[in-house]
Coordinates of C-alpha atoms in Angstrom, one line a residue:
M13 CA -23.8 13.6 5.9
S14 CA -21.1 16.1 5.6
N15 CA -21.8 19.8 6.3
S16 CA -18.3 20.8 5.4
G17 CA -19.5 22.9 2.4
T18 CA -21.4 25.3 4.7
L19 CA -18.8 26.1 7.3
N20 CA -15.4 27.8 7.2
L21 CA -13.5 24.8 8.6
S22 CA -9.9 24.1 8.9
T23 CA -8.2 21.8 6.5
F24 CA -5.0 21.3 4.4
R25 CA -4.3 22.1 0.7
R26 CA -5.2 19.7 -2.0
G27 CA -6.6 16.2 -1.3
V28 CA -9.6 14.4 -2.7
H29 CA -13.2 13.6 -1.9
P30 CA -13.9 9.9 -2.4
D31 CA -17.4 8.6 -1.6
E32 CA -17.5 7.8 2.1
F33 CA -19.7 4.6 2.3
K34 CA -19.7 5.1 6.1
N35 CA -23.5 4.8 6.5
M36 CA -23.2 1.1 6.1
S37 CA -21.8 0.7 9.6
C38 CA -21.6 4.0 11.5
S39 CA -25.0 3.7 13.2
S40 CA -24.7 0.1 14.4
P41 CA -23.4 -0.4 18.0
S42 CA -20.3 -2.6 18.2
R43 CA -20.6 -6.3 19.1
V44 CA -18.0 -8.3 21.1
L45 CA -17.1 -11.4 19.1
P46 CA -17.2 -14.8 21.0
L47 CA -13.8 -16.1 22.0
P48 CA -12.2 -17.6 18.8
D49 CA -11.2 -21.3 18.9
E50 CA -7.7 -20.4 17.8
V51 CA -5.5 -17.4 17.1
F52 CA -2.4 -16.8 15.0
I53 CA -0.3 -14.1 16.5
P54 CA 2.5 -12.6 14.4
L55 CA 5.8 -11.9 16.2
Q56 CA 6.0 -8.5 14.4
Q57 CA 2.9 -6.3 14.3
H58 CA 4.7 -2.9 14.6
I59 CA 7.3 -0.7 13.1
G60 CA 10.8 -1.6 14.4
A61 CA 12.5 -4.8 15.5
P62 CA 10.6 -8.1 15.5
C63 CA 10.0 -9.9 18.8
E64 CA 11.3 -13.3 19.7
S65 CA 9.0 -15.9 21.1
L66 CA 9.0 -16.5 24.8
V67 CA 6.9 -19.7 24.6
K68 CA 7.2 -23.0 22.8
K69 CA 4.9 -25.7 21.5
G70 CA 3.0 -27.3 24.3
D71 CA 3.1 -24.3 26.7
L72 CA -0.1 -23.2 28.4
V73 CA -0.7 -19.5 28.2
K74 CA -3.2 -17.1 29.9
T75 CA -5.0 -14.2 28.3
G76 CA -2.7 -11.1 28.5
Q77 CA 0.4 -13.1 29.1
K78 CA 3.5 -11.8 27.4
I79 CA 4.5 -14.4 24.8
A80 CA 7.1 -12.5 22.7
D81 CA 9.5 -9.6 23.3
T82 CA 12.8 -8.0 22.4
S83 CA 15.3 -5.7 24.1
A84 CA 15.2 -3.3 21.1
F85 CA 13.8 0.2 22.0
V86 CA 11.8 0.6 18.8
S87 CA 9.6 -2.5 19.2
S88 CA 6.6 -3.7 21.1
P89 CA 5.9 -6.9 23.1
I90 CA 3.2 -9.4 22.0
H91 CA 0.6 -11.0 24.3
A92 CA -1.6 -14.0 24.2
S93 CA -5.2 -13.0 23.2
I94 CA -6.9 -16.1 24.5
T95 CA -6.2 -18.7 27.3
G96 CA -5.0 -21.9 25.8
K97 CA -2.2 -24.1 24.5
V98 CA 0.6 -23.2 22.1
V99 CA 0.3 -25.7 19.3
A100 CA 3.0 -24.2 17.1
V101 CA 5.6 -21.4 16.7
S102 CA 5.9 -21.5 12.9
S103 CA 5.2 -19.5 9.8
F104 CA 1.7 -18.8 8.6
P105 CA 0.1 -16.6 5.9
H106 CA 0.2 -12.9 6.8
P107 CA -2.1 -10.0 5.6
L108 CA 1.0 -8.2 4.3
G109 CA 1.8 -11.2 2.1
G110 CA 3.9 -14.4 2.3
K111 CA 4.3 -16.4 5.5
V112 CA 5.9 -15.0 8.7
P113 CA 6.6 -16.4 12.1
M114 CA 3.5 -16.6 14.4
I115 CA 2.4 -18.2 17.6
H116 CA -0.5 -20.5 17.1
I117 CA -2.7 -20.9 20.2
K118 CA -5.8 -23.1 20.6
R119 CA -8.3 -22.1 23.2
N120 CA -8.9 -24.0 26.5
G121 CA -12.3 -23.6 28.1
D122 CA -15.0 -21.0 27.6
E123 CA -13.6 -18.1 29.7
D124 CA -10.5 -16.0 29.9
D125 CA -7.9 -16.7 32.6
W126 CA -6.2 -13.2 32.7
E127 CA -2.7 -12.2 33.5
L128 CA -2.9 -8.5 34.1
L129 CA -0.3 -5.8 34.3
T130 CA 0.5 -4.1 37.7
T131 CA -1.2 -0.7 37.7
P132 CA -0.9 2.3 40.0
E133 CA -3.6 3.2 42.5
N134 CA -3.8 6.7 41.0
W135 CA -2.2 7.3 37.6
E136 CA -2.5 11.1 38.2
N137 CA 0.1 10.9 41.0
T138 CA 2.3 8.4 39.2
P139 CA 5.6 9.6 37.6
P140 CA 5.5 9.7 33.8
E141 CA 8.4 7.2 33.7
E142 CA 6.3 4.6 35.4
L143 CA 3.4 5.2 33.1
Q144 CA 5.8 4.8 30.1
K145 CA 6.8 1.4 31.3
I146 CA 3.2 0.3 31.6
V147 CA 2.4 1.5 28.0
R148 CA 5.5 -0.3 26.8
E149 CA 4.7 -3.6 28.7
A150 CA 1.1 -3.4 27.4
G151 CA 2.4 -3.7 23.8
I152 CA 0.5 -0.6 22.6
V153 CA 1.2 0.6 19.1
G154 CA -0.6 3.2 16.9
L155 CA -3.9 1.7 16.1
G156 CA -4.7 4.0 13.2
G157 CA -2.7 1.8 10.9
A158 CA 1.0 2.8 11.2
A159 CA 1.6 0.6 14.3
F160 CA 4.4 2.7 15.6
P161 CA 5.2 1.7 19.2
T162 CA 3.4 4.2 21.4
H163 CA 6.0 4.3 24.2
V164 CA 8.5 5.5 21.6
K165 CA 6.2 8.2 20.3
M166 CA 5.5 9.3 23.8
S167 CA 9.3 9.7 24.6
P168 CA 10.4 12.6 22.4
P169 CA 14.1 13.5 22.7
K170 CA 14.9 16.6 24.8
D171 CA 15.9 18.6 21.8
K172 CA 12.4 18.2 20.3
P173 CA 10.2 19.9 22.9
V174 CA 6.5 19.1 22.4
D175 CA 3.8 21.6 23.3
H176 CA 0.6 20.1 21.6
F177 CA -1.0 16.7 21.5
I178 CA -3.6 15.9 18.9
L179 CA -6.1 13.1 19.2
N180 CA -6.9 12.0 15.7
G181 CA -10.7 11.4 15.3
C182 CA -10.8 12.1 11.6
E183 CA -11.1 8.5 10.3
C184 CA -11.0 9.8 6.7
E185 CA -10.6 6.4 5.0
P186 CA -13.8 5.4 3.2
F187 CA -16.0 2.7 4.8
L188 CA -14.2 2.6 8.2
T189 CA -16.2 3.6 11.3
C190 CA -14.6 1.9 14.3
D191 CA -13.0 5.2 15.6
H192 CA -16.4 6.9 15.2
R193 CA -18.1 4.1 17.3
N194 CA -15.3 4.3 19.9
M195 CA -15.9 8.0 20.3
L196 CA -19.6 7.4 20.9
E197 CA -19.4 4.2 23.0
E198 CA -16.2 4.7 25.0
T199 CA -16.2 8.5 25.3
D200 CA -15.0 8.8 28.8
R201 CA -12.3 6.1 28.6
V202 CA -11.0 7.6 25.4
L203 CA -10.8 11.0 27.0
K204 CA -9.1 9.7 30.1
G205 CA -6.6 7.8 27.9
M206 CA -5.8 11.1 26.2
A207 CA -5.3 12.7 29.6
I208 CA -2.8 10.0 30.5
M209 CA -0.9 10.7 27.3
L210 CA -0.7 14.4 28.0
K211 CA 0.7 13.6 31.4
L212 CA 3.3 11.3 29.8
L213 CA 4.3 14.2 27.6
D214 CA 4.1 16.8 30.4
I215 CA 2.0 19.1 28.3
K216 CA -1.3 20.9 28.8
Q217 CA -2.5 21.6 25.2
G218 CA -4.8 18.9 23.8
I219 CA -6.8 19.0 20.6
I220 CA -9.3 16.4 19.3
G221 CA -9.6 16.7 15.6
I222 CA -12.9 15.2 14.1
E223 CA -14.3 15.6 10.6
T224 CA -17.7 17.1 10.5
N225 CA -19.3 13.9 9.0
K226 CA -19.3 12.7 12.6
A227 CA -21.5 15.4 14.1
D228 CA -22.8 13.1 16.8
A229 CA -19.2 12.3 17.9
I230 CA -18.3 15.9 18.0
A231 CA -21.3 16.7 20.2
V232 CA -20.7 13.9 22.7
M233 CA -17.0 14.6 22.9
E234 CA -17.6 18.3 23.5
A235 CA -20.2 17.5 26.2
R236 CA -18.0 15.0 28.0
V237 CA -14.9 17.2 27.8
Q238 CA -16.9 19.9 29.6
A239 CA -18.4 17.5 32.1
L240 CA -15.1 16.0 33.0
N241 CA -13.5 19.5 33.2
L242 CA -10.7 18.6 30.8
N243 CA -8.6 21.3 29.1
F244 CA -9.1 19.8 25.6
K245 CA -10.4 21.5 22.5
V246 CA -12.7 19.6 20.1
Q247 CA -11.9 21.0 16.6
P248 CA -14.3 20.1 13.8
L249 CA -12.4 19.6 10.5
K250 CA -13.5 19.7 6.9
V251 CA -14.3 16.3 5.3
K252 CA -11.5 15.7 2.9
Y253 CA -9.1 12.8 2.3
P254 CA -6.4 12.3 3.7
Q255 CA -7.4 14.6 6.6
G256 CA -6.4 12.0 9.1
A257 CA -2.7 11.7 7.9
E258 CA -0.6 13.2 10.7
K259 CA 1.0 15.9 8.6
M260 CA -2.3 17.0 7.1
L261 CA -4.0 17.0 10.5
I262 CA -1.3 19.1 12.1
D263 CA -1.5 21.6 9.2
A264 CA -5.3 21.8 9.6
A265 CA -5.4 22.0 13.4
L266 CA -2.4 24.2 14.1
G267 CA -1.2 25.6 10.8
R268 CA 2.2 24.0 11.3
K269 CA 4.1 22.4 8.4
V270 CA 6.1 19.3 9.2
P271 CA 9.3 19.6 7.1
D272 CA 10.2 17.1 4.3
G273 CA 11.6 14.0 5.9
G274 CA 10.6 15.3 9.4
L275 CA 8.3 14.0 12.1
P276 CA 5.4 15.8 14.0
M277 CA 7.7 16.3 16.9
D278 CA 9.9 18.5 14.7
V279 CA 7.1 21.1 15.0
G280 CA 6.3 20.3 18.6
V281 CA 3.4 18.0 18.1
V282 CA 2.5 14.3 18.9
V283 CA -0.5 12.7 17.2
N284 CA -2.3 9.5 18.3
N285 CA -5.6 8.1 17.3
I286 CA -8.8 7.3 19.2
A287 CA -8.3 3.5 19.6
T288 CA -4.7 4.1 20.9
A289 CA -6.0 6.4 23.6
L290 CA -8.5 3.7 24.6
A291 CA -5.8 1.1 24.8
V292 CA -3.6 3.4 27.0
Y293 CA -6.5 3.8 29.4
E294 CA -7.2 0.0 29.5
A295 CA -3.5 -0.7 30.2
V296 CA -2.8 2.0 32.8
V297 CA -6.2 1.9 34.7
E298 CA -7.4 -1.7 34.1
G299 CA -4.0 -3.5 33.6
K300 CA -5.0 -5.0 30.3
P301 CA -2.4 -5.5 27.6
L302 CA -3.4 -4.9 24.0
I303 CA -5.1 -8.2 23.1
Q304 CA -8.2 -7.0 21.2
R305 CA -9.5 -4.1 19.2
M306 CA -12.6 -2.8 17.5
L307 CA -12.6 -3.1 13.7
T308 CA -15.1 -2.4 10.9
V309 CA -16.2 -5.3 8.7
T310 CA -18.1 -3.8 5.8
G311 CA -18.6 -3.3 2.1
D312 CA -21.4 -4.2 -0.3
A313 CA -20.1 -7.8 -0.4
I314 CA -20.7 -8.3 3.4
T315 CA -24.1 -9.5 4.4
E316 CA -24.4 -7.6 7.7
P317 CA -21.8 -4.7 7.9
G318 CA -20.9 -3.5 11.3
N319 CA -18.2 -3.0 13.9
I320 CA -16.9 -5.9 16.0
I321 CA -14.5 -6.2 18.9
A322 CA -12.2 -9.1 18.1
R323 CA -9.1 -10.7 19.7
I324 CA -5.8 -10.0 18.0
G325 CA -4.9 -13.0 15.8
T326 CA -8.5 -14.0 15.0
P327 CA -8.7 -15.2 11.4
F328 CA -10.4 -12.8 8.9
Q329 CA -12.8 -15.6 8.0
V330 CA -14.1 -15.7 11.6
C331 CA -14.7 -11.9 11.5
V332 CA -16.4 -12.1 8.1
D333 CA -18.6 -15.0 9.2
A334 CA -19.7 -13.0 12.3
C335 CA -21.0 -10.4 10.0
G336 CA -23.2 -12.8 8.0
G337 CA -20.4 -13.9 5.6
L338 CA -19.6 -12.9 2.0
K339 CA -22.1 -12.5 -0.8
G340 CA -21.4 -14.8 -3.7
E341 CA -20.2 -12.1 -6.1
T342 CA -17.4 -10.7 -3.9
A343 CA -14.6 -9.4 -6.0
Q344 CA -12.0 -8.1 -3.6
V345 CA -11.2 -8.0 0.2
F346 CA -9.0 -5.3 1.7
M347 CA -7.3 -5.1 5.1
G348 CA -8.1 -1.4 5.9
G349 CA -9.9 0.9 3.6
P350 CA -9.8 0.9 -0.2
M351 CA -7.5 4.0 -0.4
M352 CA -4.6 2.7 1.8
G353 CA -5.6 -0.8 2.5
L354 CA -4.0 -4.0 1.2
A355 CA -5.8 -6.6 -1.0
Q356 CA -6.1 -10.0 0.6
Y357 CA -6.0 -13.4 -1.1
D358 CA -6.6 -15.7 1.8
L359 CA -9.2 -15.2 4.6
N360 CA -7.2 -17.4 6.9
V361 CA -4.8 -14.5 7.7
P362 CA -5.1 -13.1 11.2
T363 CA -6.2 -9.7 12.4
L364 CA -3.3 -7.6 13.6
K365 CA -3.1 -4.8 16.2
A366 CA -3.3 -2.4 13.2
T367 CA -6.3 -4.0 11.5
S368 CA -8.9 -1.3 11.6
G369 CA -11.1 -2.9 9.1
I370 CA -11.9 -5.6 6.6
V371 CA -13.6 -4.2 3.5
C372 CA -15.2 -6.6 1.0
L373 CA -16.4 -5.2 -2.3
E374 CA -18.4 -6.4 -5.3
S375 CA -17.0 -5.9 -8.7
S376 CA -19.2 -2.8 -9.3
Q377 CA -17.3 -0.9 -6.6
L378 CA -13.8 -1.5 -8.1
K379 CA -12.1 0.8 -10.5
K380 CA -11.0 -0.5 -13.9
T381 CA -7.8 -2.5 -13.7
R382 CA -6.7 -1.8 -17.3
H383 CA -3.9 0.8 -17.5
Y384 CA -3.3 3.3 -20.2
P385 CA -0.3 5.6 -20.9
C386 CA 0.0 8.8 -18.9
I387 CA -1.6 11.7 -20.8
Q388 CA 0.2 14.4 -18.8
C389 CA -3.0 15.8 -17.5
G390 CA -1.5 16.7 -14.1
S391 CA -4.4 15.5 -12.1
C392 CA -2.2 13.6 -9.7
V393 CA -0.1 16.7 -9.0
T394 CA -3.2 18.9 -8.2
V395 CA -4.4 16.5 -5.5
C396 CA -1.1 15.4 -3.9
P397 CA -1.1 16.7 -0.3
M398 CA 2.7 16.4 -0.1
N399 CA 3.3 18.6 -3.2
L400 CA 5.0 15.8 -5.1
V401 CA 4.8 14.9 -8.8
P402 CA 3.5 11.3 -8.5
T403 CA 3.5 10.5 -12.2
R404 CA 7.2 11.4 -12.5
I405 CA 8.2 9.4 -9.4
S406 CA 6.1 6.5 -10.5
R407 CA 7.7 6.5 -14.0
L408 CA 11.2 6.7 -12.6
A409 CA 10.5 3.7 -10.3
E410 CA 9.0 1.7 -13.2
T411 CA 12.2 2.3 -15.3
A412 CA 14.5 1.5 -12.3
K413 CA 15.9 5.0 -12.1
Y414 CA 16.0 4.8 -8.3
D415 CA 18.5 7.6 -7.6
E416 CA 16.4 10.1 -9.6
C417 CA 13.3 8.7 -7.8
K418 CA 14.9 9.6 -4.5
D419 CA 15.8 13.1 -5.8
W420 CA 12.1 13.7 -6.7
G421 CA 11.1 13.0 -3.1
V422 CA 9.8 9.4 -3.1
F423 CA 10.3 9.1 0.6
N424 CA 8.0 12.1 1.3
C425 CA 5.1 10.2 -0.2
I426 CA 2.6 9.1 2.5
E427 CA 1.0 6.6 0.1
C428 CA -2.5 8.0 0.6
G429 CA -3.5 6.9 -2.8
S430 CA -5.1 10.3 -3.8
C431 CA -3.0 10.3 -7.1
A432 CA -4.1 6.9 -8.2
F433 CA -7.7 7.8 -7.2
V434 CA -7.9 10.6 -9.8
C435 CA -5.6 9.2 -12.5
P436 CA -7.8 8.9 -15.7
S437 CA -5.3 6.4 -17.1
G438 CA -5.7 4.0 -14.2
I439 CA -1.9 3.9 -13.6
P440 CA -1.0 2.2 -10.3
L441 CA 1.0 5.2 -9.2
V442 CA 1.2 4.3 -5.5
Q443 CA 2.2 0.7 -6.2
W444 CA 5.2 1.9 -8.3
I445 CA 6.1 4.5 -5.7
R446 CA 6.2 1.7 -3.1
V447 CA 8.4 -0.4 -5.4
G448 CA 10.8 2.6 -5.6
K449 CA 11.0 2.9 -1.8
V450 CA 11.7 -0.8 -1.4
K451 CA 14.4 -0.8 -4.1
I452 CA 16.2 2.3 -2.7
T453 CA 16.0 0.9 0.8
E454 CA 17.5 -2.5 -0.4
K455 CA 20.3 -0.6 -2.1
Q456 CA 21.0 1.5 1.0
N457 CA 21.1 -1.6 3.2
K458 CA 23.5 -3.4 0.9
L459 CA 25.8 -0.4 1.0
K460 CA 25.7 -0.3 4.8
A461 CA 26.5 -4.0 5.0
K462 CA 29.6 -3.5 2.8
A463 CA 30.8 -0.5 4.9

């Protein structure tokens, strides 16, 4: 599908070219799932402080009703995704592992009874501060996977002036196509959501970055930008992984380098993804909190791959069954794509705000799991987009030399998985790097507690 080899397109240095497998679902229009019988809604689905439940067992809740919140700035409220009865506030299996506090709701009736947000008559004449409050109250987080609270990202400090906004339409992770479908099916609402975000930031420069393997999305977005008379630039980008990572996207689109340990706002940029822009539009214009999203259910172990719109908290099993179920020889299930996703061991776990896909693979799709010693080939170094030495950091983490691990820049790793993808020895480099981060963070927290 890609025509990147024939054009002089913008991109970043290094990276990899995994097989895309997007043809399995990119051409199929999305389907809205029937209301689930029950949902399990975690109290934390975002970076930052967890929420506290505002409801208890036996309470009746409406769709869109706020059911959990906190006073912490870096956090995001949680809303009921169906109308029903709270049957438990307890711990249940979570896609990230273990059991965490969730609100278990069983549905009443066959239709939603909505509790909507108060919205302005005309958002274009509404002060940014009022729009910020709506985005915060809607519980919107980055839906590309990071789940960073959007109201925080859209409130850069005064000493970090922002002059560009980039809408991330790359969707470089193999298999996933929900952002692609949103660009085709919800074009105007996505673009208007982006316009609201520019107003929030009080800037005029908007770029929509899209990889060229989505030629139809590039065409329709360019056409609607012109028809709606929006001052946005649609920028085709080379197909390369991880083109959709914020720092790589900023480099490709603007030629700006985010410093080590820095944020996009350090170079005057804010990045958000397609689904997040759609959620902002639905909150500000329609008064709908974030209670559902489109996700891709795909892989060669899925009977009918496609994109579905599911309520937050819907069990994975319900989503899989809606796509024809698993084939008998399924070997592994990921939340997200195979490069950055997390392997799942229980399909009773719920979909989260950040669940962009459920990828189910047969054994023939999986890399060998046997590991061999590092042969010092340097392949991981040649592809690392952050200019790190993954094999050295991984080895330091494996041997518990965490201080040296930090010195070698472990926290600059974006965990894209490019190093592990090319490693001929099959070393789980990213997994060891994650261990290093966790151990260093634990050590730092203990020191803070003693101080």
